[in-house]
Amino acid sequence: GPVSGLMVLRNLNNVTISAICSRVQIENCRNLKLFLNCQCAPMIASNCENIQLGPYNVYYDVSLNLEIN
């Protein structure tokens, strides 16, 4: 499900991620494709290479977050 706070992506190589989050921080990543629905612009550290950003591209059913009692 969605990340309610900060999502930290660290030490990733050749990865594609689709995520819903409040904020994202990217550190020491290479060849990362990131599709985001995010409240703030991503924070990208200077030790990153070939970071590609795009809009969130996956259907997410909010009802999956409901707890079953």
Tab-separated table of N, CA and C in Angstrom:
chain	number	residue	atom	x	y	z
A	1	GLY	N	0.816	-1.197	0.000
A	1	GLY	CA	0.000	0.000	0.000
A	1	GLY	C	0.850	1.248	0.000
A	2	PRO	N	0.224	2.385	0.061
A	2	PRO	CA	0.943	3.654	0.044
A	2	PRO	C	1.812	3.840	1.290
A	3	VAL	N	2.869	4.602	1.139
A	3	VAL	CA	3.754	4.940	2.258
A	3	VAL	C	3.268	6.274	2.812
A	4	SER	N	2.910	6.330	4.096
A	4	SER	CA	2.354	7.558	4.670
A	4	SER	C	3.414	8.603	4.978
A	5	GLY	N	4.642	8.193	5.150
A	5	GLY	CA	5.708	9.139	5.475
A	5	GLY	C	6.771	9.168	4.399
A	6	LEU	N	8.000	9.283	4.830
A	6	LEU	CA	9.152	9.346	3.945
A	6	LEU	C	9.531	7.950	3.449
A	7	MET	N	9.702	7.812	2.137
A	7	MET	CA	10.196	6.567	1.548
A	7	MET	C	11.650	6.813	1.145
A	8	VAL	N	12.575	6.036	1.691
A	8	VAL	CA	13.996	6.182	1.395
A	8	VAL	C	14.427	5.053	0.462
A	9	LEU	N	14.995	5.427	-0.674
A	9	LEU	CA	15.542	4.458	-1.625
A	9	LEU	C	17.051	4.613	-1.589
A	10	ARG	N	17.741	3.556	-1.185
A	10	ARG	CA	19.185	3.642	-0.966
A	10	ARG	C	19.876	2.427	-1.567
A	11	ASN	N	20.994	2.664	-2.259
A	11	ASN	CA	21.853	1.596	-2.788
A	11	ASN	C	21.115	0.653	-3.741
A	12	LEU	N	20.330	1.206	-4.646
A	12	LEU	CA	19.604	0.396	-5.626
A	12	LEU	C	20.266	0.524	-6.995
A	13	ASN	N	20.285	-0.581	-7.739
A	13	ASN	CA	20.839	-0.600	-9.088
A	13	ASN	C	19.884	-1.322	-10.023
A	14	ASN	N	19.611	-0.704	-11.179
A	14	ASN	CA	18.787	-1.328	-12.219
A	14	ASN	C	17.431	-1.780	-11.695
A	15	VAL	N	16.683	-0.844	-11.086
A	15	VAL	CA	15.395	-1.155	-10.473
A	15	VAL	C	14.321	-0.213	-11.032
A	16	THR	N	13.086	-0.738	-11.167
A	16	THR	CA	11.920	0.064	-11.518
A	16	THR	C	10.927	-0.034	-10.369
A	17	ILE	N	10.432	1.131	-9.894
A	17	ILE	CA	9.520	1.178	-8.750
A	17	ILE	C	8.340	2.078	-9.090
A	18	SER	N	7.133	1.643	-8.738
A	18	SER	CA	5.935	2.487	-8.776
A	18	SER	C	5.474	2.647	-7.338
A	19	ALA	N	5.276	3.904	-6.890
A	19	ALA	CA	4.973	4.117	-5.471
A	19	ALA	C	4.077	5.333	-5.257
A	20	ILE	N	3.254	5.229	-4.194
A	20	ILE	CA	2.489	6.348	-3.669
A	20	ILE	C	3.105	6.675	-2.319
A	21	CYS	N	3.511	7.937	-2.114
A	21	CYS	CA	4.142	8.300	-0.843
A	21	CYS	C	3.999	9.797	-0.587
A	22	SER	N	4.313	10.197	0.634
A	22	SER	CA	4.304	11.621	0.979
A	22	SER	C	5.562	12.306	0.463
A	23	ARG	N	6.706	11.663	0.703
A	23	ARG	CA	8.009	12.203	0.280
A	23	ARG	C	8.913	11.041	-0.083
A	24	VAL	N	9.893	11.317	-0.953
A	24	VAL	CA	10.859	10.278	-1.314
A	24	VAL	C	12.264	10.874	-1.317
A	25	GLN	N	13.193	10.089	-0.799
A	25	GLN	CA	14.609	10.470	-0.752
A	25	GLN	C	15.388	9.374	-1.459
A	26	ILE	N	16.230	9.773	-2.414
A	26	ILE	CA	16.986	8.812	-3.220
A	26	ILE	C	18.471	9.027	-2.970
A	27	GLU	N	19.161	7.966	-2.541
A	27	GLU	CA	20.585	8.059	-2.208
A	27	GLU	C	21.356	6.897	-2.838
A	28	ASN	N	22.485	7.194	-3.439
A	28	ASN	CA	23.405	6.189	-3.966
A	28	ASN	C	22.693	5.157	-4.858
A	29	CYS	N	21.895	5.635	-5.792
A	29	CYS	CA	21.156	4.755	-6.704
A	29	CYS	C	21.645	4.960	-8.133
A	30	ARG	N	21.591	3.901	-8.919
A	30	ARG	CA	22.009	3.930	-10.321
A	30	ARG	C	20.937	3.264	-11.171
A	31	ASN	N	20.669	3.859	-12.330
A	31	ASN	CA	19.719	3.270	-13.288
A	31	ASN	C	18.384	2.931	-12.629
A	32	LEU	N	17.775	3.939	-12.024
A	32	LEU	CA	16.515	3.783	-11.306
A	32	LEU	C	15.391	4.440	-12.104
A	33	LYS	N	14.316	3.685	-12.347
A	33	LYS	CA	13.094	4.229	-12.941
A	33	LYS	C	12.068	4.305	-11.826
A	34	LEU	N	11.550	5.507	-11.579
A	34	LEU	CA	10.656	5.727	-10.450
A	34	LEU	C	9.382	6.414	-10.930
A	35	PHE	N	8.242	5.725	-10.763
A	35	PHE	CA	6.941	6.260	-11.141
A	35	PHE	C	6.227	6.633	-9.850
A	36	LEU	N	5.989	7.944	-9.650
A	36	LEU	CA	5.553	8.449	-8.350
A	36	LEU	C	4.214	9.159	-8.370
A	37	ASN	N	3.482	8.981	-7.269
A	37	ASN	CA	2.394	9.866	-6.880
A	37	ASN	C	2.842	10.365	-5.518
A	38	CYS	N	3.381	11.571	-5.486
A	38	CYS	CA	4.065	12.072	-4.294
A	38	CYS	C	3.635	13.509	-4.013
A	39	GLN	N	3.515	13.872	-2.733
A	39	GLN	CA	3.096	15.215	-2.351
A	39	GLN	C	4.205	16.249	-2.545
A	40	CYS	N	5.456	15.827	-2.522
A	40	CYS	CA	6.599	16.738	-2.642
A	40	CYS	C	7.530	16.251	-3.749
A	41	ALA	N	8.323	17.161	-4.259
A	41	ALA	CA	9.333	16.774	-5.244
A	41	ALA	C	10.344	15.831	-4.592
A	42	PRO	N	10.840	14.837	-5.336
A	42	PRO	CA	11.816	13.901	-4.757
A	42	PRO	C	13.132	14.597	-4.408
A	43	MET	N	13.764	14.129	-3.340
A	43	MET	CA	15.088	14.603	-2.947
A	43	MET	C	16.098	13.609	-3.506
A	44	ILE	N	16.939	14.066	-4.425
A	44	ILE	CA	17.903	13.180	-5.074
A	44	ILE	C	19.309	13.607	-4.680
A	45	ALA	N	20.053	12.710	-4.038
A	45	ALA	CA	21.421	12.991	-3.604
A	45	ALA	C	22.350	13.087	-4.812
A	46	SER	N	23.470	13.742	-4.624
A	46	SER	CA	24.425	13.948	-5.718
A	46	SER	C	25.150	12.664	-6.121
A	47	ASN	N	25.066	11.607	-5.314
A	47	ASN	CA	25.762	10.352	-5.635
A	47	ASN	C	24.865	9.388	-6.423
A	48	CYS	N	23.886	9.923	-7.158
A	48	CYS	CA	22.983	9.106	-7.970
A	48	CYS	C	23.285	9.301	-9.452
A	49	GLU	N	23.007	8.272	-10.253
A	49	GLU	CA	23.222	8.340	-11.697
A	49	GLU	C	22.032	7.733	-12.431
A	50	ASN	N	21.648	8.369	-13.530
A	50	ASN	CA	20.599	7.876	-14.421
A	50	ASN	C	19.296	7.575	-13.675
A	51	ILE	N	18.738	8.604	-13.023
A	51	ILE	CA	17.457	8.495	-12.324
A	51	ILE	C	16.377	9.024	-13.264
A	52	GLN	N	15.396	8.185	-13.580
A	52	GLN	CA	14.297	8.582	-14.459
A	52	GLN	C	13.024	8.654	-13.633
A	53	LEU	N	12.296	9.774	-13.742
A	53	LEU	CA	11.068	9.984	-12.983
A	53	LEU	C	9.878	10.086	-13.926
A	54	GLY	N	8.742	9.547	-13.491
A	54	GLY	CA	7.512	9.637	-14.257
A	54	GLY	C	6.319	9.588	-13.326
A	55	PRO	N	5.118	9.847	-13.859
A	55	PRO	CA	3.918	9.796	-13.023
A	55	PRO	C	3.553	8.359	-12.656
A	56	TYR	N	2.923	8.197	-11.502
A	56	TYR	CA	2.463	6.885	-11.029
A	56	TYR	C	1.632	6.232	-12.117
A	57	ASN	N	1.855	4.961	-12.393
A	57	ASN	CA	1.274	4.321	-13.571
A	57	ASN	C	0.574	2.991	-13.288
A	58	VAL	N	0.129	2.788	-12.056
A	58	VAL	CA	-0.495	1.514	-11.683
A	58	VAL	C	-1.831	1.808	-10.998
A	59	TYR	N	-2.854	1.010	-11.273
A	59	TYR	CA	-4.124	1.153	-10.556
A	59	TYR	C	-3.946	0.619	-9.137
A	60	TYR	N	-4.397	1.402	-8.157
A	60	TYR	CA	-4.337	0.971	-6.761
A	60	TYR	C	-5.743	1.025	-6.172
A	61	ASP	N	-6.249	-0.095	-5.694
A	61	ASP	CA	-7.572	-0.183	-5.095
A	61	ASP	C	-7.470	0.198	-3.621
A	62	VAL	N	-8.008	1.365	-3.269
A	62	VAL	CA	-7.908	1.876	-1.898
A	62	VAL	C	-8.575	0.920	-0.906
A	63	SER	N	-9.558	0.166	-1.330
A	63	SER	CA	-10.249	-0.746	-0.407
A	63	SER	C	-9.315	-1.830	0.121
A	64	LEU	N	-8.185	-2.039	-0.513
A	64	LEU	CA	-7.219	-3.026	-0.014
A	64	LEU	C	-6.613	-2.601	1.325
A	65	ASN	N	-6.702	-1.313	1.663
A	65	ASN	CA	-6.169	-0.804	2.926
A	65	ASN	C	-7.084	-1.081	4.119
A	66	LEU	N	-8.332	-1.475	3.863
A	66	LEU	CA	-9.271	-1.692	4.957
A	66	LEU	C	-8.888	-2.938	5.750
A	67	GLU	N	-8.939	-2.808	7.058
A	67	GLU	CA	-8.647	-3.954	7.930
A	67	GLU	C	-9.903	-4.790	8.105
A	68	ILE	N	-9.743	-6.083	8.111
A	68	ILE	CA	-10.863	-6.993	8.332
A	68	ILE	C	-10.832	-7.429	9.790
A	69	ASN	N	-11.910	-7.134	10.499
A	69	ASN	CA	-11.987	-7.495	11.932
A	69	ASN	C	-12.696	-8.801	12.124
